Coordinates of C-alpha atoms in Angstrom, one line a residue:
Chain A
M1 CA 0.0 0.0 0.0
N2 CA 1.3 3.5 -0.8
T3 CA 1.5 5.4 2.4
R4 CA 3.2 8.5 1.1
T5 CA 0.9 11.5 0.5
S6 CA 1.5 14.5 -1.6
P7 CA 2.1 17.9 0.1
V8 CA -1.2 19.2 -1.2
S9 CA -3.3 16.4 0.3
R10 CA -1.3 16.7 3.6
F11 CA -2.0 20.4 3.6
I12 CA -5.8 19.7 3.0
S13 CA -6.0 17.1 5.9
W14 CA -4.2 19.5 8.2
A15 CA -6.6 22.3 7.2
I16 CA -9.7 20.2 7.7
L17 CA -8.4 19.3 11.3
A18 CA -7.6 22.8 12.1
L19 CA -11.1 23.9 11.1
C20 CA -12.7 21.3 13.1
V21 CA -10.6 22.2 16.2
A22 CA -11.5 25.9 15.6
Y23 CA -15.1 25.2 15.2
L24 CA -15.1 23.4 18.6
T25 CA -12.8 25.6 20.5
V26 CA -13.4 29.3 19.4
P27 CA -16.8 29.4 21.0
L28 CA -15.4 28.0 24.1
I29 CA -12.5 30.4 24.1
T30 CA -14.6 33.5 23.5
Q31 CA -17.1 32.4 26.2
F32 CA -14.2 32.0 28.6
D33 CA -12.8 35.4 27.6
Y34 CA -16.4 37.0 28.0
S35 CA -16.7 35.4 31.5
L36 CA -13.6 37.1 32.7
R37 CA -14.8 40.6 31.8
M38 CA -17.4 41.4 34.5
R39 CA -15.0 44.0 36.0
R40 CA -14.6 46.8 33.7
N41 CA -11.2 47.1 31.8
T42 CA -9.7 44.2 33.6
L43 CA -9.7 40.5 33.5
S44 CA -11.2 38.8 36.7
F45 CA -12.9 35.8 38.0
D46 CA -15.7 37.9 39.6
A47 CA -18.4 36.1 37.6
Y48 CA -17.2 32.7 38.9
S49 CA -17.1 33.9 42.5
K50 CA -20.6 35.2 42.1
V51 CA -21.8 31.8 40.8
L52 CA -19.9 29.8 43.3
A53 CA -20.4 32.1 46.2
I54 CA -21.7 30.6 49.4
P55 CA -22.9 33.7 51.3
E56 CA -23.2 33.5 55.1
G57 CA -26.4 31.9 56.2
S58 CA -27.2 30.6 52.8
V59 CA -26.6 27.0 54.0
E60 CA -29.1 25.7 56.7
L61 CA -30.8 22.7 57.8
R62 CA -34.5 23.3 58.2
Q63 CA -37.1 21.3 60.1
T64 CA -40.3 21.4 58.2
T65 CA -43.6 19.6 58.4
R66 CA -42.3 17.2 55.6
G67 CA -39.0 16.4 57.3
V68 CA -35.5 17.9 57.3
T69 CA -34.5 19.9 54.2
L70 CA -31.2 21.4 53.4
K71 CA -31.1 24.9 52.0
M72 CA -28.2 25.9 49.7
P73 CA -27.3 28.5 47.1
R74 CA -29.2 27.8 43.8
F75 CA -26.0 26.7 41.9
Y76 CA -25.4 23.9 44.4
S77 CA -29.0 22.9 45.1
S78 CA -29.8 22.7 41.4
L79 CA -26.7 20.8 40.7
A80 CA -27.5 18.5 43.4
F81 CA -30.9 17.9 42.2
S82 CA -29.8 17.1 38.6
V83 CA -27.0 14.8 39.9
L84 CA -29.5 13.0 41.9
A85 CA -31.8 12.6 38.8
G86 CA -28.8 11.5 36.8
V87 CA -27.8 8.8 39.5
L88 CA -31.4 7.6 39.7
T89 CA -31.7 7.4 35.9
I90 CA -28.4 5.4 35.7
A91 CA -29.6 3.0 38.3
F92 CA -33.0 2.7 36.7
S93 CA -32.0 2.4 33.1
T94 CA -29.3 -0.2 34.0
L95 CA -31.9 -2.2 35.9
V96 CA -34.2 -2.0 32.9
I97 CA -31.8 -2.4 30.0
V98 CA -29.2 -4.8 31.1
P99 CA -31.6 -7.7 32.0
T100 CA -33.7 -7.0 28.9
T101 CA -30.9 -7.0 26.4
Y102 CA -29.2 -9.9 28.1
W103 CA -32.3 -12.0 27.8
V104 CA -32.9 -11.1 24.1
H105 CA -29.3 -12.0 23.4
L106 CA -29.6 -15.3 25.3
R107 CA -33.1 -16.6 24.5
L108 CA -34.8 -14.4 21.9
P109 CA -32.3 -13.4 19.4
R110 CA -35.0 -13.0 16.9
L111 CA -36.2 -9.9 18.9
K112 CA -32.9 -8.2 18.4
P113 CA -34.0 -6.1 15.4
V114 CA -37.2 -5.1 17.4
L115 CA -35.1 -3.8 20.3
E116 CA -32.8 -2.0 18.0
F117 CA -35.7 -0.3 16.3
I118 CA -37.2 0.8 19.7
S119 CA -33.8 2.0 20.8
V120 CA -33.5 4.6 18.0
L121 CA -37.2 5.9 18.4
P122 CA -36.0 8.6 20.8
F123 CA -33.8 9.9 18.0
A124 CA -36.6 9.9 15.5
I125 CA -39.2 11.6 17.7
P126 CA -38.5 15.2 18.7
G127 CA -37.8 15.7 22.4
I128 CA -40.8 18.0 22.9
V129 CA -43.2 15.4 21.4
L130 CA -41.8 12.7 23.7
T131 CA -42.2 15.2 26.7
L132 CA -45.7 16.1 26.0
G133 CA -46.6 12.4 25.3
L134 CA -45.1 11.3 28.5
L135 CA -46.9 14.1 30.4
R136 CA -50.3 13.5 28.9
T137 CA -50.1 9.7 29.6
Y138 CA -48.7 9.6 33.0
S139 CA -49.8 12.7 34.7
A140 CA -53.5 11.8 34.0
P141 CA -55.3 8.9 35.7
P142 CA -54.9 6.0 36.1
F143 CA -51.3 6.8 36.6
A144 CA -51.5 10.4 37.9
L145 CA -47.8 10.2 38.8
T146 CA -47.4 13.9 39.0
N147 CA -49.7 14.1 42.1
T148 CA -46.7 13.2 44.3
E149 CA -43.2 14.4 44.6
A150 CA -41.8 10.8 44.3
G151 CA -44.2 10.1 41.4
T152 CA -42.9 13.1 39.5
M153 CA -39.3 12.1 40.2
L154 CA -40.1 8.7 38.9
M155 CA -41.6 10.2 35.7
L156 CA -38.5 12.3 35.2
V157 CA -36.2 9.3 35.6
G158 CA -38.5 7.4 33.3
G159 CA -38.4 10.1 30.8
Y160 CA -34.6 10.5 30.9
T161 CA -34.3 6.7 30.6
V162 CA -36.1 7.1 27.3
F163 CA -34.1 10.1 26.1
V164 CA -30.8 8.3 26.7
L165 CA -32.1 4.8 25.4
P166 CA -30.3 5.1 22.0
Y167 CA -26.9 5.6 23.8
T168 CA -27.4 3.2 26.7
F169 CA -28.8 0.4 24.6
R170 CA -26.1 0.5 22.0
S171 CA -23.3 0.7 24.6
I172 CA -24.7 -2.3 26.6
D173 CA -25.5 -4.3 23.4
A174 CA -21.9 -3.8 22.3
G175 CA -20.7 -4.9 25.7
L176 CA -22.8 -8.1 25.6
R177 CA -21.6 -8.8 22.1
A178 CA -17.9 -8.7 23.4
I179 CA -18.3 -11.4 26.1
D180 CA -19.4 -15.0 25.7
I181 CA -22.7 -14.6 27.6
R182 CA -24.1 -18.1 26.7
T183 CA -21.1 -20.1 28.1
L184 CA -20.6 -17.8 31.0
T185 CA -24.3 -18.1 31.9
D186 CA -24.2 -22.0 31.5
A187 CA -21.0 -22.1 33.7
A188 CA -22.6 -20.0 36.4
R189 CA -25.9 -22.0 36.3
S190 CA -24.1 -25.2 36.6
L191 CA -22.3 -23.9 39.7
G192 CA -25.7 -23.2 41.3
A193 CA -26.5 -19.7 40.3
N194 CA -30.2 -18.6 39.7
W195 CA -30.9 -16.0 37.0
A196 CA -30.7 -13.0 39.4
T197 CA -27.3 -14.2 40.5
V198 CA -26.0 -14.7 36.9
I199 CA -26.9 -11.2 35.9
W200 CA -25.7 -9.5 39.2
R201 CA -22.5 -11.4 39.8
V202 CA -21.5 -12.6 36.3
I203 CA -22.9 -10.4 33.5
L204 CA -23.0 -6.9 35.1
P205 CA -19.4 -7.0 36.3
N206 CA -18.2 -7.7 32.8
L207 CA -20.3 -5.0 31.4
R208 CA -18.7 -2.4 33.7
V209 CA -17.0 -0.4 30.9
A210 CA -20.3 -0.5 28.8
V211 CA -22.3 0.6 31.8
I212 CA -19.9 3.5 32.7
S213 CA -19.9 4.9 29.3
A214 CA -23.7 4.7 29.2
S215 CA -23.7 6.4 32.6
L216 CA -21.6 9.2 31.3
I217 CA -24.1 10.1 28.5
T218 CA -27.0 9.8 31.0
F219 CA -25.2 12.2 33.4
A220 CA -24.7 14.8 30.7
V221 CA -28.3 14.6 29.6
A222 CA -29.6 14.8 33.2
I223 CA -27.5 17.9 34.0
G224 CA -28.4 19.9 30.9
E225 CA -32.0 18.8 30.1
Y226 CA -34.5 21.5 30.2
A227 CA -37.8 20.7 28.5
L228 CA -39.1 17.8 30.6
V229 CA -37.7 18.8 33.9
N230 CA -39.2 22.3 33.5
F231 CA -42.7 20.7 32.9
L232 CA -42.4 18.5 35.8
F233 CA -40.7 20.9 38.2
P234 CA -41.9 24.4 37.3
D235 CA -40.1 25.7 40.4
E236 CA -36.9 25.7 38.4
R237 CA -35.0 23.6 40.9
S238 CA -32.9 21.7 38.3
F239 CA -29.6 22.6 36.9
G240 CA -31.0 22.9 33.4
S241 CA -33.7 25.4 34.6
Y242 CA -31.1 27.3 36.6
L243 CA -28.8 27.6 33.5
A244 CA -31.8 29.0 31.5
A245 CA -32.9 31.4 34.2
M246 CA -29.3 32.6 34.5
G247 CA -29.2 33.2 30.7
R248 CA -32.3 35.3 31.0
N249 CA -31.4 37.5 33.9
K250 CA -27.6 37.9 34.0
I251 CA -24.9 39.0 31.6
Y252 CA -21.6 37.6 32.6
E253 CA -22.6 34.7 34.9
P254 CA -24.0 32.5 32.1
A255 CA -20.7 32.5 30.4
A256 CA -19.0 31.4 33.6
L257 CA -21.6 28.9 34.3
T258 CA -21.0 27.4 30.8
I259 CA -17.3 27.1 31.5
I260 CA -18.0 25.6 35.0
S261 CA -20.4 23.0 33.6
Y262 CA -18.0 22.1 30.9
L263 CA -15.2 21.5 33.4
L264 CA -17.7 19.5 35.6
T265 CA -18.5 17.2 32.8
W266 CA -14.8 16.7 32.1
G267 CA -14.1 16.1 35.8
L268 CA -16.9 13.5 35.7
V269 CA -15.3 11.8 32.6
L270 CA -11.9 11.6 34.3
L271 CA -13.4 10.4 37.5
I272 CA -15.4 7.7 35.8
Q273 CA -12.3 6.6 33.8
R274 CA -10.3 6.4 36.9
I275 CA -12.8 4.2 38.5
A276 CA -13.0 2.0 35.4
R277 CA -9.3 1.6 35.1
G278 CA -8.7 1.1 38.8
T279 CA -11.0 -2.0 39.2
S280 CA -11.9 -3.5 36.0
Q281 CA -10.1 -6.6 34.4
P282 CA -9.8 -6.8 30.7
S283 CA -12.3 -9.3 29.5
A284 CA -11.2 -9.6 25.9
S285 CA -8.9 -12.5 26.5
I286 CA -11.4 -15.0 27.7
R287 CA -11.1 -17.2 24.6
Chain B
M1 CA -28.1 -50.1 39.8
A2 CA -27.0 -47.5 37.4
Y3 CA -26.0 -44.1 38.9
L4 CA -26.8 -41.9 36.0
Q5 CA -29.7 -43.2 34.0
L6 CA -30.8 -41.8 30.6
T7 CA -34.0 -43.3 29.4
D8 CA -35.3 -42.9 25.8
L9 CA -34.4 -39.3 25.5
R10 CA -35.6 -37.2 22.5
K11 CA -35.0 -33.7 21.7
S12 CA -35.8 -31.6 18.7
F13 CA -35.2 -28.0 17.6
G14 CA -38.0 -27.0 15.3
S15 CA -38.3 -29.7 12.8
T16 CA -34.8 -31.1 13.3
V17 CA -34.4 -33.9 15.5
A18 CA -31.2 -33.6 17.4
V19 CA -31.4 -36.7 19.6
E20 CA -33.6 -39.7 19.5
H21 CA -34.1 -43.0 21.4
F22 CA -31.1 -42.3 23.6
S23 CA -30.8 -44.8 26.5
L24 CA -27.8 -45.2 28.7
D25 CA -26.9 -46.6 32.1
V26 CA -23.8 -45.1 33.7
A27 CA -22.3 -46.7 36.8
A28 CA -20.9 -44.7 39.7
G29 CA -17.3 -43.6 39.0
E30 CA -17.5 -44.6 35.3
F31 CA -15.9 -42.6 32.6
V32 CA -18.1 -42.5 29.5
S33 CA -17.3 -40.7 26.3
F34 CA -19.7 -39.5 23.7
L35 CA -18.1 -39.7 20.3
G36 CA -19.4 -38.6 17.0
P37 CA -19.1 -36.0 14.1
S38 CA -20.4 -32.5 14.7
G39 CA -24.2 -32.3 14.8
C40 CA -24.7 -36.0 15.9
G41 CA -26.4 -34.9 19.1
K42 CA -23.7 -35.6 21.6
T43 CA -23.5 -32.1 23.0
T44 CA -27.3 -31.8 23.0
T45 CA -27.4 -34.9 25.1
M46 CA -24.8 -33.5 27.5
R47 CA -26.7 -30.2 27.8
M48 CA -29.9 -32.2 28.7
I49 CA -27.9 -33.9 31.6
A50 CA -26.7 -30.4 32.6
G51 CA -30.2 -29.0 32.5
F52 CA -29.5 -26.4 29.8
E53 CA -31.9 -28.1 27.5
M54 CA -35.1 -29.9 28.4
P55 CA -35.8 -33.2 26.6
D56 CA -39.1 -33.5 24.8
T57 CA -39.6 -37.0 26.1
G58 CA -37.6 -39.4 28.2
R59 CA -36.2 -39.4 31.7
I60 CA -32.9 -38.5 33.4
T61 CA -32.1 -39.8 36.9
I62 CA -29.1 -39.4 39.2
D63 CA -28.7 -41.9 42.0
G64 CA -32.4 -42.6 41.7
E65 CA -33.6 -39.1 41.8
D66 CA -35.6 -37.8 38.7
I67 CA -33.9 -34.7 37.6
T68 CA -35.5 -34.5 34.1
H69 CA -37.2 -31.2 34.8
M70 CA -35.0 -29.8 37.5
P71 CA -33.4 -26.3 36.9
A72 CA -29.7 -26.4 36.0
N73 CA -28.6 -24.6 39.1
K74 CA -30.2 -27.2 41.4
R75 CA -28.7 -30.3 39.9
R76 CA -25.2 -30.2 41.2
V77 CA -23.7 -31.3 37.9
G78 CA -20.2 -29.9 37.2
M79 CA -19.4 -28.8 33.7
V80 CA -16.3 -27.9 31.8
F81 CA -16.5 -26.1 28.6
Q82 CA -14.5 -26.0 25.4
S83 CA -14.0 -22.2 25.7
Y84 CA -13.1 -22.5 29.5
A85 CA -15.9 -20.0 30.4
L86 CA -13.9 -18.7 33.4
F87 CA -15.4 -15.5 34.8
P88 CA -13.0 -12.8 33.6
H89 CA -13.6 -10.4 36.4
L90 CA -12.7 -12.9 39.2
S91 CA -9.3 -14.3 40.2
V92 CA -8.4 -18.0 39.9
R93 CA -9.3 -18.4 43.6
D94 CA -12.6 -16.6 43.3
N95 CA -13.5 -18.5 40.2
V96 CA -13.1 -21.8 42.0
A97 CA -14.9 -20.4 45.1
F98 CA -17.8 -19.2 43.2
G99 CA -20.0 -22.3 43.4
L100 CA -19.0 -22.8 47.1
D101 CA -20.1 -19.2 47.8
L102 CA -23.4 -19.9 46.2
M103 CA -23.8 -23.0 48.4
R104 CA -23.1 -20.7 51.4
M105 CA -20.3 -22.8 52.6
P106 CA -18.6 -21.2 55.5
K107 CA -15.6 -19.1 54.4
P108 CA -12.9 -21.2 56.3
D109 CA -14.3 -24.4 54.7
A110 CA -14.4 -22.8 51.3
R111 CA -10.9 -21.5 51.5
K112 CA -9.7 -25.0 52.3
R113 CA -11.6 -26.7 49.6
V114 CA -10.4 -24.0 47.1
D115 CA -6.9 -24.8 48.2
E116 CA -7.4 -28.5 47.8
M117 CA -8.8 -28.1 44.3
L118 CA -6.0 -25.8 43.1
D119 CA -3.6 -28.3 44.5
L120 CA -5.2 -31.1 42.5
V121 CA -4.8 -29.2 39.3
Q122 CA -1.4 -27.9 40.3
L123 CA -2.3 -24.3 40.2
S124 CA -1.8 -23.1 43.7
I125 CA 0.9 -20.6 42.8
Q126 CA -1.4 -18.9 40.3
A127 CA -4.3 -18.6 42.8
D128 CA -4.4 -14.8 42.7
R129 CA -4.0 -14.4 39.0
Y130 CA -6.8 -13.4 36.6
P131 CA -7.9 -15.7 33.7
H132 CA -6.4 -13.4 31.1
Q133 CA -3.0 -13.9 32.8
L134 CA -3.1 -17.7 32.3
S135 CA -2.3 -20.0 29.3
G136 CA -5.2 -21.9 27.7
G137 CA -4.1 -25.2 29.5
Q138 CA -4.0 -23.4 32.9
Q139 CA -7.4 -21.8 32.3
Q140 CA -8.9 -25.2 31.5
R141 CA -7.3 -26.5 34.8
V142 CA -9.0 -23.8 36.6
A143 CA -12.3 -24.5 35.0
L144 CA -11.9 -28.2 36.1
A145 CA -11.0 -27.1 39.6
R146 CA -14.1 -24.9 39.6
A147 CA -16.4 -27.6 38.5
L148 CA -15.0 -30.1 40.9
A149 CA -15.1 -27.8 43.9
I150 CA -18.8 -28.1 44.4
Q151 CA -18.4 -31.9 44.5
P152 CA -20.8 -32.5 41.6
R153 CA -22.7 -35.8 41.4
V154 CA -21.7 -36.0 37.8
L155 CA -18.9 -34.2 35.9
L156 CA -19.6 -33.1 32.3
L157 CA -16.7 -32.3 30.0
D158 CA -17.7 -30.7 26.6
E159 CA -14.7 -31.0 24.3
P160 CA -12.4 -29.6 26.9
L161 CA -9.2 -30.1 25.1
S162 CA -10.3 -28.9 21.6
A163 CA -8.9 -25.4 22.0
L164 CA -5.5 -26.5 23.2
D165 CA -2.1 -27.3 21.5
A166 CA -1.3 -30.9 20.9
K167 CA 1.4 -31.2 23.7
I168 CA -0.8 -29.5 26.3
R169 CA -3.8 -31.6 25.1
D170 CA -2.0 -34.9 25.8
E171 CA -0.7 -33.6 29.3
L172 CA -4.2 -32.4 30.3
R173 CA -5.9 -35.6 29.0
N174 CA -3.8 -37.7 31.3
E175 CA -4.4 -35.2 34.1
I176 CA -8.2 -35.5 33.7
R177 CA -8.1 -39.2 33.8
R178 CA -5.8 -39.2 36.9
I179 CA -8.1 -36.8 38.7
Q180 CA -11.2 -38.8 37.6
L181 CA -9.8 -42.0 39.0
E182 CA -8.6 -40.3 42.1
L183 CA -12.0 -38.8 42.9
K184 CA -13.9 -41.7 41.5
I185 CA -16.3 -39.1 39.9
T186 CA -18.9 -40.2 37.4
T187 CA -17.8 -38.5 34.1
I188 CA -19.4 -37.8 30.7
Y189 CA -16.8 -36.7 28.2
V190 CA -18.0 -35.2 24.8
T191 CA -15.6 -35.3 22.0
H192 CA -15.2 -35.6 18.2
D193 CA -11.7 -36.9 18.6
Q194 CA -11.7 -40.7 18.6
E195 CA -8.1 -40.9 20.0
E196 CA -9.2 -39.0 23.1
A197 CA -12.3 -41.2 23.6
L198 CA -10.3 -44.3 23.1
A199 CA -7.6 -43.3 25.4
L200 CA -9.6 -42.1 28.3
S201 CA -13.0 -43.9 28.5
D202 CA -14.2 -47.0 30.5
R203 CA -17.0 -47.1 27.8
M204 CA -17.7 -45.2 24.7
V205 CA -21.0 -44.2 23.0
V206 CA -20.6 -43.7 19.3
M207 CA -23.4 -41.4 17.9
N208 CA -24.4 -40.5 14.5
A209 CA -27.4 -38.4 13.2
G210 CA -29.0 -38.2 16.8
R211 CA -28.9 -41.8 17.5
I212 CA -26.6 -44.2 19.3
E213 CA -24.6 -46.5 17.0
Q214 CA -22.8 -48.6 19.4
I215 CA -21.9 -48.7 23.1
G216 CA -19.0 -50.4 24.5
P217 CA -15.4 -50.4 25.9
P218 CA -12.8 -48.7 23.6
A219 CA -11.3 -52.1 22.5
E220 CA -14.7 -53.5 21.6
I221 CA -15.6 -50.4 19.6
Y222 CA -12.3 -50.4 17.8
N223 CA -11.9 -54.2 17.1
H224 CA -15.6 -55.1 16.7
P225 CA -17.4 -52.1 15.3
R226 CA -21.0 -53.2 14.8
T227 CA -22.0 -50.8 12.1
A228 CA -20.2 -49.5 9.0
F229 CA -20.4 -46.0 10.6
V230 CA -18.6 -47.0 13.7
A231 CA -16.0 -49.0 11.6
S232 CA -15.4 -45.9 9.5
F233 CA -15.6 -43.2 12.1
V234 CA -13.4 -44.9 14.7
G235 CA -9.9 -45.5 13.4
T236 CA -8.8 -45.9 9.8
Q237 CA -9.9 -48.7 7.6
S238 CA -9.9 -50.1 4.1
T239 CA -13.0 -51.9 2.8
L240 CA -13.4 -54.7 0.1
T241 CA -17.0 -55.4 -1.1
G242 CA -17.8 -58.5 -3.2
A243 CA -20.2 -61.3 -3.5
L244 CA -20.4 -64.1 -0.9
T245 CA -19.0 -67.4 -2.3
E246 CA -20.8 -70.8 -1.9
S247 CA -18.8 -71.8 1.2
R248 CA -19.8 -68.5 2.8
D249 CA -16.3 -67.9 4.2
A250 CA -15.0 -65.9 1.4
L251 CA -16.1 -63.2 -1.2
N252 CA -15.3 -62.7 -4.9
L253 CA -14.3 -59.2 -5.7
P254 CA -15.5 -57.8 -9.1
G255 CA -11.9 -58.2 -10.4
G256 CA -12.0 -61.9 -9.8
Q257 CA -9.9 -62.0 -6.7
T258 CA -11.0 -64.0 -3.7
V259 CA -10.8 -62.7 -0.1
R260 CA -11.1 -65.2 2.6
F261 CA -12.3 -64.3 6.1
G262 CA -12.0 -66.4 9.3
T263 CA -15.7 -66.9 9.9
T264 CA -18.7 -68.6 8.1
L265 CA -21.6 -66.3 7.5
T266 CA -24.4 -68.9 8.1
H267 CA -27.1 -66.2 8.1
R268 CA -26.3 -64.8 4.7
S269 CA -26.9 -66.5 1.3
T270 CA -24.5 -67.1 -1.5
G271 CA -24.1 -64.1 -3.9
D272 CA -25.0 -61.6 -1.2
S273 CA -23.1 -58.3 -1.2
V274 CA -20.6 -58.4 1.8
T275 CA -18.1 -55.8 2.9
V276 CA -14.9 -56.8 4.7
H277 CA -13.3 -54.0 6.8
L278 CA -9.5 -54.0 7.3
R279 CA -7.6 -52.0 9.9
P280 CA -4.3 -50.8 8.5
E281 CA -2.3 -52.5 11.3
I282 CA -3.4 -56.0 10.1
I283 CA -2.3 -55.4 6.5
M284 CA 1.3 -56.6 6.2
L285 CA 3.9 -56.0 3.5
G286 CA 4.8 -59.2 1.5
E287 CA 2.9 -62.2 0.3
G288 CA 0.8 -64.4 2.5
A289 CA 1.2 -68.2 2.7
D290 CA -0.1 -69.8 -0.5
E291 CA -0.7 -66.4 -1.8
R292 CA -4.0 -66.1 0.2
N293 CA -5.4 -62.7 0.7
T294 CA -2.6 -61.1 -1.2
F295 CA -2.7 -58.1 -3.3
R296 CA -0.1 -56.7 -5.6
G297 CA -0.2 -52.9 -6.4
I298 CA 1.6 -49.6 -6.6
V299 CA 2.3 -47.4 -3.6
A300 CA 0.2 -44.3 -4.1
Q301 CA 1.1 -42.5 -0.9
V302 CA 3.6 -42.7 2.1
M303 CA 2.7 -41.0 5.4
F304 CA 5.1 -40.9 8.2
L305 CA 3.1 -40.8 11.5
G306 CA 6.0 -41.2 13.9
S307 CA 5.6 -44.6 15.4
V308 CA 4.2 -46.1 12.2
V309 CA 4.4 -45.4 8.5
R310 CA 1.3 -45.7 6.6
L311 CA 1.3 -46.7 3.0
L312 CA -1.7 -46.4 0.7
V313 CA -1.5 -49.2 -1.9
R314 CA -3.6 -49.2 -5.1
A315 CA -4.3 -52.7 -6.3
D316 CA -7.1 -53.7 -8.8
G317 CA -9.1 -50.6 -8.2
H318 CA -8.9 -50.9 -4.4
T319 CA -7.0 -48.7 -2.1
L320 CA -5.6 -50.5 0.9
A321 CA -4.0 -48.7 3.9
A322 CA -1.2 -50.6 5.5
D323 CA 0.8 -49.6 8.6
I324 CA 4.4 -50.7 9.2
L325 CA 6.0 -50.1 12.5
N326 CA 8.7 -47.5 12.3
N327 CA 12.4 -48.2 13.2
P328 CA 15.5 -46.3 12.2
A329 CA 16.7 -49.1 10.0
L330 CA 13.4 -49.4 8.1
R331 CA 13.4 -49.1 4.3
V332 CA 10.3 -47.4 3.5
P333 CA 8.9 -48.3 -0.1
Q334 CA 8.8 -45.2 -2.4
I335 CA 5.7 -43.9 -4.2
G336 CA 5.3 -45.7 -7.4
E337 CA 7.1 -48.9 -6.2
T338 CA 5.2 -52.1 -6.8
V339 CA 4.7 -54.0 -3.6
A340 CA 2.6 -57.0 -2.4
V341 CA 0.4 -56.8 0.8
H342 CA -1.6 -59.5 2.6
F343 CA -3.7 -59.9 5.7
A344 CA -4.8 -62.8 7.7
A345 CA -8.3 -64.3 7.2
E346 CA -9.0 -64.1 11.0
A347 CA -8.2 -60.4 11.1
C348 CA -11.0 -59.6 8.7
H349 CA -14.0 -57.8 10.2
V350 CA -17.2 -58.6 8.1
L351 CA -20.3 -56.4 8.2

């Protein structure tokens, strides 16, 4: 094979790469630059301090009729709320998707195309349609989930599970393809494992990387989602709502917030990668 | 009474019948091999014993207990797979302890049992390694230790050596038999490798197209195959087909030559088509006494197999395989050379 390339084509490839990098980084750089200009004629981190500030008396434990609540500045409370929604979604979608996909792989391979079709539906249907559909169905009787706080949260988590289905399903599907689930299942069964034990102690640990990458996307969606959460929790307690509200009312803080959430996401990625590398065993060499 | 009893098992997948009329009694501590070409139903039968497949009809009992419809995880039947099937995320020790943990065996006892098992398969040093850090042979030893740790009532081995190199395969083969004899564990061994089955088994079950062709000790299967399939599948053979003579102790080949065999076929009539099966080790170089059962032909192929040299001799339109024992002073006939071969009438196997 001829691996030598002409100077012209080399130039073109570099130019395309440079354009792509610029396309991705220039908005980030300008945003960062803008976030530093809160103080006139000088660069400062004032916008960041404003966003991250914890003024005296802003954190307190309050005893109310419904139990103990923790009051925090909005940046932290909204972030905590969305992280909670993310964690619950990860747990819920893992609980639903892993056993389902596993069972289809093992016993109902004919249904794989059906599952694949369902998994791309959230791509094909606009988010607002999904949101309104979910609301109309589950906020009205017989479900009436929005009548309670827990029910509303369940709806949010259920909605997010659907939103991220294309990513989570694909990731877990690929993970299952990479291991010999049939023989591992047989081996575990012959050693006395029931189905729950097989999934929990044999399949799930070998899907660690797949579940983690699915979790990452789930987190990103949960942190930034606006449409569904704003319908379900109109009091703007989510991070997405907080971001939107900031964008409406402030000038420099939204830019700072964008950079912060960008760094948060990266921090999360690194954290998850660290966890994955620290404990997982390569599974590719089983055969 | 039989320890493991399979009675008239049948299993089909859609319109394909995988196993039919399968009945077998296995004594406690016996080593039985299922031998046959791929798709003959040997693995399906084993999977029915393990509980991974449910028979359409028939019965499976272990030590008198009917386990036909018992879930796989309740049977206490150990299994070793061709692909090892070790849990990649667990160390060697944890793999072996997996079944004991599920049995809720107290930790100190489990630890002791795991140590014993690793000692048995000579892998104590590797206890804290992970499967991907072991060679294929070592992985299969771990798999064996894991299956034996739960003290299974029956041990099932599904082509355990197929994925290994020739040398390791021989080593592990001896090891499996040693351990089996030491623990006196009832064992079913599935293989398509006749050499393995012949070397290891107390008895063999030769299968073809979902049915049992013959059950018997290795020597009986090899020396007295009951069907043409068994004769051709187990070992190498040459065949000569012709018409039975009036005396019914010989046949006339289409070329005019007469082949005498040691027995008189009283239940067959003159002129019947009869086939004589000849193992390569009974065909000798040179002429027989009175030129009986002697063929002259041209050497078509010479195969050096180590302990023996196999000649394919083409004579009167027949191909005869003859083995000669190797020794350094042996003069091996060359391809194209004309040689005579003969065989004793008593050594012929007639079907």
